[in-house]
Short mmCIF file of C-alpha atoms and ligand atoms in Angstrom, two decimals:
data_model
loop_
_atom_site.label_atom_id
_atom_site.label_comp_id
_atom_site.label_asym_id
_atom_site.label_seq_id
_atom_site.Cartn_x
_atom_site.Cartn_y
_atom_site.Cartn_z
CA UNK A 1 0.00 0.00 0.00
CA UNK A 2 0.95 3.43 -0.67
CA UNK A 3 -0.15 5.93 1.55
CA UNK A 4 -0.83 9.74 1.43
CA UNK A 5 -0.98 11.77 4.73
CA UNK A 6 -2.58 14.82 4.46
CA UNK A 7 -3.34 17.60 6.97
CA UNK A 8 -6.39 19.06 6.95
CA UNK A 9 -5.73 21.84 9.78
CA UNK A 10 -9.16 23.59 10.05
CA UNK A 11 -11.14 24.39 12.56
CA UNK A 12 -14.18 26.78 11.10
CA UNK A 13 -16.48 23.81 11.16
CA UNK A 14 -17.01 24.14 15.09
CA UNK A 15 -15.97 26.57 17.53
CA UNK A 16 -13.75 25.72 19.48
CA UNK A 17 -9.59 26.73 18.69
CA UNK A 18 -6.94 23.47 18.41
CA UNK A 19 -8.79 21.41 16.38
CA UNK A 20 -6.43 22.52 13.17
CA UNK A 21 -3.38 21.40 15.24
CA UNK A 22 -4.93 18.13 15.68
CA UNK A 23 -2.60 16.57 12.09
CA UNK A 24 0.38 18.20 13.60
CA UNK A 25 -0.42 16.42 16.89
CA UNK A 26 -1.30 13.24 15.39
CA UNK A 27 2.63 13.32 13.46
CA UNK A 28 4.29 13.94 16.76
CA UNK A 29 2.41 11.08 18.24
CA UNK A 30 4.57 9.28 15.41
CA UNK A 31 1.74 8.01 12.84
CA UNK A 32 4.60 8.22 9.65
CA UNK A 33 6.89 5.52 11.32
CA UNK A 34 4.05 3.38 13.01
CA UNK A 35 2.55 2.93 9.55
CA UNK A 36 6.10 2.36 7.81
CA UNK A 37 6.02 -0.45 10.57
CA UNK A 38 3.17 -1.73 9.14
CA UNK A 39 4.82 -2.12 5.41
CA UNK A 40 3.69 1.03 4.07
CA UNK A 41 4.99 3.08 2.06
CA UNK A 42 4.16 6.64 3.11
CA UNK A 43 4.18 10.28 2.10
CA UNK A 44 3.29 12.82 3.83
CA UNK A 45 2.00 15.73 2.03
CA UNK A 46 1.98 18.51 4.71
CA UNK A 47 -0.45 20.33 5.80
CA UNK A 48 -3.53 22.17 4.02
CA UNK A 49 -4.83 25.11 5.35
CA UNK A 50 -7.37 27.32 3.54
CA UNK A 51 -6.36 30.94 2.51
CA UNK A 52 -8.18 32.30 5.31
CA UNK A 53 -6.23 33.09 8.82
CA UNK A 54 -7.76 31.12 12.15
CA UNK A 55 -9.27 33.75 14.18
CA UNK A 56 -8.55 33.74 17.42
CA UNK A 57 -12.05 35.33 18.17
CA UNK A 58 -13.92 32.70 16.22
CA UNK A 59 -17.09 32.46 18.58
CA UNK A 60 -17.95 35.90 16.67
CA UNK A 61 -18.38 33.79 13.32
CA UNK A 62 -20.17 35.24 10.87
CA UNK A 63 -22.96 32.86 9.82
CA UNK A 64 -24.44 32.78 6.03
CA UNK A 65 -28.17 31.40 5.77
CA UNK A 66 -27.80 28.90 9.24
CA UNK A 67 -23.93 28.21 8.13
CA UNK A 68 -21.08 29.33 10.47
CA UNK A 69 -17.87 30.20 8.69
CA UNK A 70 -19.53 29.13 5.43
CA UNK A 71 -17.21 31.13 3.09
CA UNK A 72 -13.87 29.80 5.20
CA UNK A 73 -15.55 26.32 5.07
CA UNK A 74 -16.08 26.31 1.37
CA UNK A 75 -12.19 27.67 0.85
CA UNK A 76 -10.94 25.24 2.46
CA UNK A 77 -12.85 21.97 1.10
CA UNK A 78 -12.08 23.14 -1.86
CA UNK A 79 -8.73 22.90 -1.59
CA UNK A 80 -8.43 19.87 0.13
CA UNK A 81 -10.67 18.16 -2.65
CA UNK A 82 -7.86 19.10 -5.01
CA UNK A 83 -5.50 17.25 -3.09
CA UNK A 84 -7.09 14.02 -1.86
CA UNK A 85 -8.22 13.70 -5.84
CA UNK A 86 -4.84 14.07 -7.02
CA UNK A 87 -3.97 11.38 -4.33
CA UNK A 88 -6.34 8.87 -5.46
CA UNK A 89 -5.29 9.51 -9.56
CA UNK A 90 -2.30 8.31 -7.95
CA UNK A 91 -3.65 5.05 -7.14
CA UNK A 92 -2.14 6.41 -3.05
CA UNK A 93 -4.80 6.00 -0.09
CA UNK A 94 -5.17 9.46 0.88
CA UNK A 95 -5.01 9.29 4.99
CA UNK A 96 -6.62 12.76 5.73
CA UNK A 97 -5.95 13.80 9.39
CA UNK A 98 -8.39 16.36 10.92
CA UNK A 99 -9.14 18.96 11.27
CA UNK A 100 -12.57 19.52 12.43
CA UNK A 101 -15.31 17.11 10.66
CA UNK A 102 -16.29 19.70 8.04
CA UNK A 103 -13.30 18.47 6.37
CA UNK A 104 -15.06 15.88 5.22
CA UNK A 105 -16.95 17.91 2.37
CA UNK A 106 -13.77 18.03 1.00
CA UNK A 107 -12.53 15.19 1.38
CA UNK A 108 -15.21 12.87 -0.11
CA UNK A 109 -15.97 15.40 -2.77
CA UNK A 110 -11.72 14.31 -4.09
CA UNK A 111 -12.48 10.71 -3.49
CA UNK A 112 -16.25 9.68 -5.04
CA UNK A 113 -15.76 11.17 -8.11
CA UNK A 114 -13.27 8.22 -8.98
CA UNK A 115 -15.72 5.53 -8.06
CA UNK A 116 -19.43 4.18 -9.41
CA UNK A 117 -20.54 3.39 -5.81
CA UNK A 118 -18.61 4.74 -2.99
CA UNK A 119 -19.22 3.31 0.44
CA UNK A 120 -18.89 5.39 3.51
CA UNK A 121 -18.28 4.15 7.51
CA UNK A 122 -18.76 6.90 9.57
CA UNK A 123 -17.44 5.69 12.95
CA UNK A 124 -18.60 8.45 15.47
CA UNK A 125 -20.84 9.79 18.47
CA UNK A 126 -23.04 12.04 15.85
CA UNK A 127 -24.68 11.40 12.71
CA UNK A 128 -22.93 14.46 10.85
CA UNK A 129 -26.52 14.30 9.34
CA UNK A 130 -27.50 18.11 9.78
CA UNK A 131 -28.96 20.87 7.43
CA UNK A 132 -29.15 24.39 7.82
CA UNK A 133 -32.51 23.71 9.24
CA UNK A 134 -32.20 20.82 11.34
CA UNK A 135 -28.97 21.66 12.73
CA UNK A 136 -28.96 23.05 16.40
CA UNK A 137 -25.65 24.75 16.27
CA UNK A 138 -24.97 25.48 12.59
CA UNK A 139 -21.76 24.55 13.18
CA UNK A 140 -21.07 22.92 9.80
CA UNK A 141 -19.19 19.71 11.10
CA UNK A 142 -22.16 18.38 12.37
CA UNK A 143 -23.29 18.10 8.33
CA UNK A 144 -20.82 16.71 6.46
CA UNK A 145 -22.47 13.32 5.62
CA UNK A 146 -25.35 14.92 4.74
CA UNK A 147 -23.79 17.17 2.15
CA UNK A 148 -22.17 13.76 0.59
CA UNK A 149 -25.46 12.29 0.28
CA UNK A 150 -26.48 15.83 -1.24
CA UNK A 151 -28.42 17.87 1.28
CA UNK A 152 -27.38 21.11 1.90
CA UNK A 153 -25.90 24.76 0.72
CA UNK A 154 -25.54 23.80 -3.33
CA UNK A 155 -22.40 25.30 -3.20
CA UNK A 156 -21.50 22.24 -0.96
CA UNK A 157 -23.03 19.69 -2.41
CA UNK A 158 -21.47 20.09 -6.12
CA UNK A 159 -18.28 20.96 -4.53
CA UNK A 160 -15.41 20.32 -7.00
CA UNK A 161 -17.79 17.54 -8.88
CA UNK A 162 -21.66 18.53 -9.16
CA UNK A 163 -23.87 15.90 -8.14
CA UNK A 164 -24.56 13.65 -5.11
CA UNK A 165 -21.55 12.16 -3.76
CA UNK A 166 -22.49 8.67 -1.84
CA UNK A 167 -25.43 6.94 -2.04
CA UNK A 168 -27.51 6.88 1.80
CA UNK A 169 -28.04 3.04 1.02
CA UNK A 170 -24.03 2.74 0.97
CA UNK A 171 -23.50 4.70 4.17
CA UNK A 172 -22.87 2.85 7.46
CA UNK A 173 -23.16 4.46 11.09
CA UNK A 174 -21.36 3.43 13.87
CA UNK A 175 -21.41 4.43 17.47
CA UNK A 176 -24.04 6.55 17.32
CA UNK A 177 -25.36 8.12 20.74
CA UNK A 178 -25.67 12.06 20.25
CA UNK A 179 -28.21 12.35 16.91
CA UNK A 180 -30.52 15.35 16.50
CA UNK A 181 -33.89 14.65 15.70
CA UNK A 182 -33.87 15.79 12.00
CA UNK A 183 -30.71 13.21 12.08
CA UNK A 184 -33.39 10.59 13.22
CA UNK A 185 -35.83 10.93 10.62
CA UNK A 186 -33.35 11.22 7.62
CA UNK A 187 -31.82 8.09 8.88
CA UNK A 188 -35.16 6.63 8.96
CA UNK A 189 -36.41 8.26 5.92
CA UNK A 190 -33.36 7.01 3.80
CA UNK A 191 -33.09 3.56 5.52
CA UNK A 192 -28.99 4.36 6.62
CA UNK A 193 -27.95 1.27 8.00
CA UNK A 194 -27.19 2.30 11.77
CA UNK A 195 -25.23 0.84 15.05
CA UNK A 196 -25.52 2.82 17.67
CA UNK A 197 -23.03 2.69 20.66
CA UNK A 198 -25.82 0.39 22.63
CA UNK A 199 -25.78 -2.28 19.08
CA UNK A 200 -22.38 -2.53 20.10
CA UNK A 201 -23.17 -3.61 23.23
CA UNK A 202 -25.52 -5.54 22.56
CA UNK A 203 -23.93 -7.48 19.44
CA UNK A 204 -20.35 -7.06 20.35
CA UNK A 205 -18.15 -5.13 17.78
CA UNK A 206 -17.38 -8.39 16.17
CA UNK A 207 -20.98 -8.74 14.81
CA UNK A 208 -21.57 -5.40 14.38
CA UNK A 209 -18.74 -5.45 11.87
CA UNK A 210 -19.59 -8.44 10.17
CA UNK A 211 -22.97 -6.93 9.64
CA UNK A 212 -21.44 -4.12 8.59
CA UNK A 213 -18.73 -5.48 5.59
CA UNK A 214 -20.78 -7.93 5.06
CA UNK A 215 -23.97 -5.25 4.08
CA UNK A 216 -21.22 -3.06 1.64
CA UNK A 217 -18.91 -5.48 0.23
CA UNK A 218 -20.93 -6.71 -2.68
CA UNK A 219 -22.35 -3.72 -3.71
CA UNK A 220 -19.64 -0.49 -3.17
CA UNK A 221 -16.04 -0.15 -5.14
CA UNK A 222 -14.42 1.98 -2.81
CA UNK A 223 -14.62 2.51 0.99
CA UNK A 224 -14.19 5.15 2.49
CA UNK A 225 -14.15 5.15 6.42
CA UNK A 226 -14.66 8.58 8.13
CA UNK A 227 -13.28 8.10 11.81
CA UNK A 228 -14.25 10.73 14.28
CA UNK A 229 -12.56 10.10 17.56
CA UNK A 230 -15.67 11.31 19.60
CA UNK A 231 -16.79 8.10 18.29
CA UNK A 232 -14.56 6.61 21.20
CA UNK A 233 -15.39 6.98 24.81
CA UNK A 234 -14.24 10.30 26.07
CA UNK A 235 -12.29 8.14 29.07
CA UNK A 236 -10.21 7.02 26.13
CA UNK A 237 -10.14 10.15 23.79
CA UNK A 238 -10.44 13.07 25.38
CA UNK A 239 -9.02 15.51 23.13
CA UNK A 240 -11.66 16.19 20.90
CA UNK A 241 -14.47 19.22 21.50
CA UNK A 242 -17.68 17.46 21.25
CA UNK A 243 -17.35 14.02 23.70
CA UNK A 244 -19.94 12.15 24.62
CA UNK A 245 -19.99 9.65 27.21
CA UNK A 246 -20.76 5.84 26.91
CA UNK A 247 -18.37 5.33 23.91
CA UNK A 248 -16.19 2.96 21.95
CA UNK A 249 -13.27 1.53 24.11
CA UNK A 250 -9.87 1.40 22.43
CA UNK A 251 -9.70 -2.55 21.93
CA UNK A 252 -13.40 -2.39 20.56
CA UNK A 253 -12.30 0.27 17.94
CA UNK A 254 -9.11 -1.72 17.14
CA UNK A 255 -10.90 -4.75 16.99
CA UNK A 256 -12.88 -2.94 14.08
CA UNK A 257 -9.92 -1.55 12.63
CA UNK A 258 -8.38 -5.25 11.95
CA UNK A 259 -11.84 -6.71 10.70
CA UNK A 260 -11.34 -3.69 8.13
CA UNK A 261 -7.97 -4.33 7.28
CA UNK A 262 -9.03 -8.17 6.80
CA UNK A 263 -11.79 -7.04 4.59
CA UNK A 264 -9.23 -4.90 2.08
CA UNK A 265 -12.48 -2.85 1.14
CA UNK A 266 -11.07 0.22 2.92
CA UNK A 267 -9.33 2.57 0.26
CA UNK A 268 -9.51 6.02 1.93
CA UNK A 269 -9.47 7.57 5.72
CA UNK A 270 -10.40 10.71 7.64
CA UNK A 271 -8.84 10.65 11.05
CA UNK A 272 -10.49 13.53 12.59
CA UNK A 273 -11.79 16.16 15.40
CA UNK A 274 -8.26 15.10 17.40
CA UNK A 275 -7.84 18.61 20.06
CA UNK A 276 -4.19 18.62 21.39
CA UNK A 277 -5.35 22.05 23.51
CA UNK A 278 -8.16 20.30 24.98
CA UNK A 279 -5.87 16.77 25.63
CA UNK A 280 -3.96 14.86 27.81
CA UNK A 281 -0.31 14.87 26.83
CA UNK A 282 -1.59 14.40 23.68
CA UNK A 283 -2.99 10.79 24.16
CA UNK A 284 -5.74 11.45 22.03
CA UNK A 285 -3.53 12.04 19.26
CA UNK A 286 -1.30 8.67 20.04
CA UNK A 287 -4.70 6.77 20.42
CA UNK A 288 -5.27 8.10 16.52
CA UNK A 289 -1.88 6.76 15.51
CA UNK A 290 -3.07 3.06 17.21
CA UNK A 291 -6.33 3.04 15.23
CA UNK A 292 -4.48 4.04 12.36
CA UNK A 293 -1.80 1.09 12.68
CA UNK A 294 -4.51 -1.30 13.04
CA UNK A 295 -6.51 -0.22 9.88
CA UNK A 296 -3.08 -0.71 8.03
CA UNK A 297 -2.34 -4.52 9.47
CA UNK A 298 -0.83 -3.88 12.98
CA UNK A 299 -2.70 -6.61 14.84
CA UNK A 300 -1.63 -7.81 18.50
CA UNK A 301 -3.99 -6.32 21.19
C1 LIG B 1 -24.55 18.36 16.77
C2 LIG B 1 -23.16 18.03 17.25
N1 LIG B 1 -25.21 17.21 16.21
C3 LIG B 1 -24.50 19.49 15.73
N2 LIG B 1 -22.40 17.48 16.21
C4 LIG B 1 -21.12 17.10 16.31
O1 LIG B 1 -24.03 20.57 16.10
O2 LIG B 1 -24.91 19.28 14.60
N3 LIG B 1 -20.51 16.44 15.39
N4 LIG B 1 -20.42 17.34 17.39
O3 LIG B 1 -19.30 15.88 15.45
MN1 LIG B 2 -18.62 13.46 16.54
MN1 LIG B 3 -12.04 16.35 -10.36
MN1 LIG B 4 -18.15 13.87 13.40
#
């Protein structure tokens, strides 16, 4: 495997400052030489930032039609859709490390446009399945999933590629525990298959993941797997700006991780929402690197 690293240091999709330190973090934490462990061959492509300047005053965001930071939001996924698609021309599995979740716009927008039938994992606490309306914060990284599946601001939507970006039938929640209720009734409307953080209880993270693969792997030709680390229990992450209790443990995550890596359906990452000013001695960040090394083949627990 070849593997691009790319920082996505932005943090306009929520409000609070660190989040675009979080690739920086994750690198000290030592993700190049954990994966290079691993057999990989990686590159890292520095960091992408946006052309507009973090403001150290962000809670005084300017909001566009229910959209905080829309213009800086839209700059910046722009950019980084550039990038990750001139990763994947490459035949390189772009590892994009967040960054707030907004990042994701941009992200999958470079990525499904060089697939028929993307699949999507989004391993998190939240849905990421907000509108302008539905959304209580309009804090834009609670909506990236839903742009992908092509609800929202139309300049979001048909960023870099016009046109819906995955398919709601080939998107997969997991460790769900925080959804809004507009996030509830799309989910239900559109049939998402979902696991919330009690299904893994219930089930075990084994079964949930068999479900899981076994639900995508005849039908998508990419995979893309979207890992916010909210979707872990704060005890375990807490470097992130959004936790909610009663999530993943570390060994359930990496038990997912290697079930992935068995699977060889995964072609594309976003390693995200990782706060090294609201952390630990940056544990949150080496946590990333673990989850990382297990998605790429590391496997003794
Ligand atoms: C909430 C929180 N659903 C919102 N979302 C978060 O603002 O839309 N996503 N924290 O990661
Ligand atoms: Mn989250
Ligand atoms: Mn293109
Ligand atoms: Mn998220």
């Amino acid at each position: 495997h070849k593997v691009d690293i790319i920082g996505a240091s932005t943090c306009f999709g929520q409000p609070k400052l660190g989040v675009d330190f979080g690739p920086d973090a994750i690198r000290y934490a030592g993700l190049v030489k954990a994966l290079e462990i691993q057999g990989m061959n990686v590159e890292d492509k520095g960091n992408i930032t946006g052309q507009y300047k973090v403001d150290p005053t962000l809670h005084s965001a300017k909001e566009e039609m229910g959209l905080l930071n829309f213009e800086q939001v839209k700059d910046f996924s722009t950019e980084l859709a550039e990038e990750v698609e001139s990763s994947v021309k490459l035949g390189r599995f772009p590892l994009i490390l967040g960054g707030d979740h907004s990042l994701s716009i941009g992200s999958i927008a470079g990525i499904s446009p060089h697939y028929e039938n993307l699949g999507v994992i989004w391993y998190d606490a939240h849905g990421d399945l907000n509108d302008s309306e539905t959304s209580p914060s309009g804090n834009i990284h609670g909506m990236p999933l839903a742009v992908a599946c092509g609800v929202g601001h139309e300049s979001f939507v048909n960023l870099h590629q016009p046109g819906v970006k995955v398919k709601p039938e080939n998107v997969v929640l997991i460790g769900m525990r925080d959804l809004d209720v507009g996030e509830r009734e799309y989910i239900k409307e559109n049939d998402i298959l979902t696991f919330t953080a009690t299904d893994v209880r219930e089930k075990g993270m084994a079964g949930v993941m068999d479900e899981a693969i076994a639900y995508l792997k005849d039908k998508v030709d990419g995979l893309h797997l979207s890992l916010d680390v909210d979707g872990l229990d704060p005890l375990e992450t807490p470097g992130t700006g959004t936790p909610v209790d009663g999530g993943m443990s570390l060994s359930e995550t990496q038990l997912a991780m290697r079930m992935l890596n068995e699977s060889d359906l995964v072609t594309s990452m976003d390693l995200v929402e990782v706060n090294p000013l609201l952390d630990e001695k940056n544990i949150t960040a080496e946590k990333a690197v673990e989850i990382a090394s297990f998605l790429f083949g590391k496997k003794q627990l």
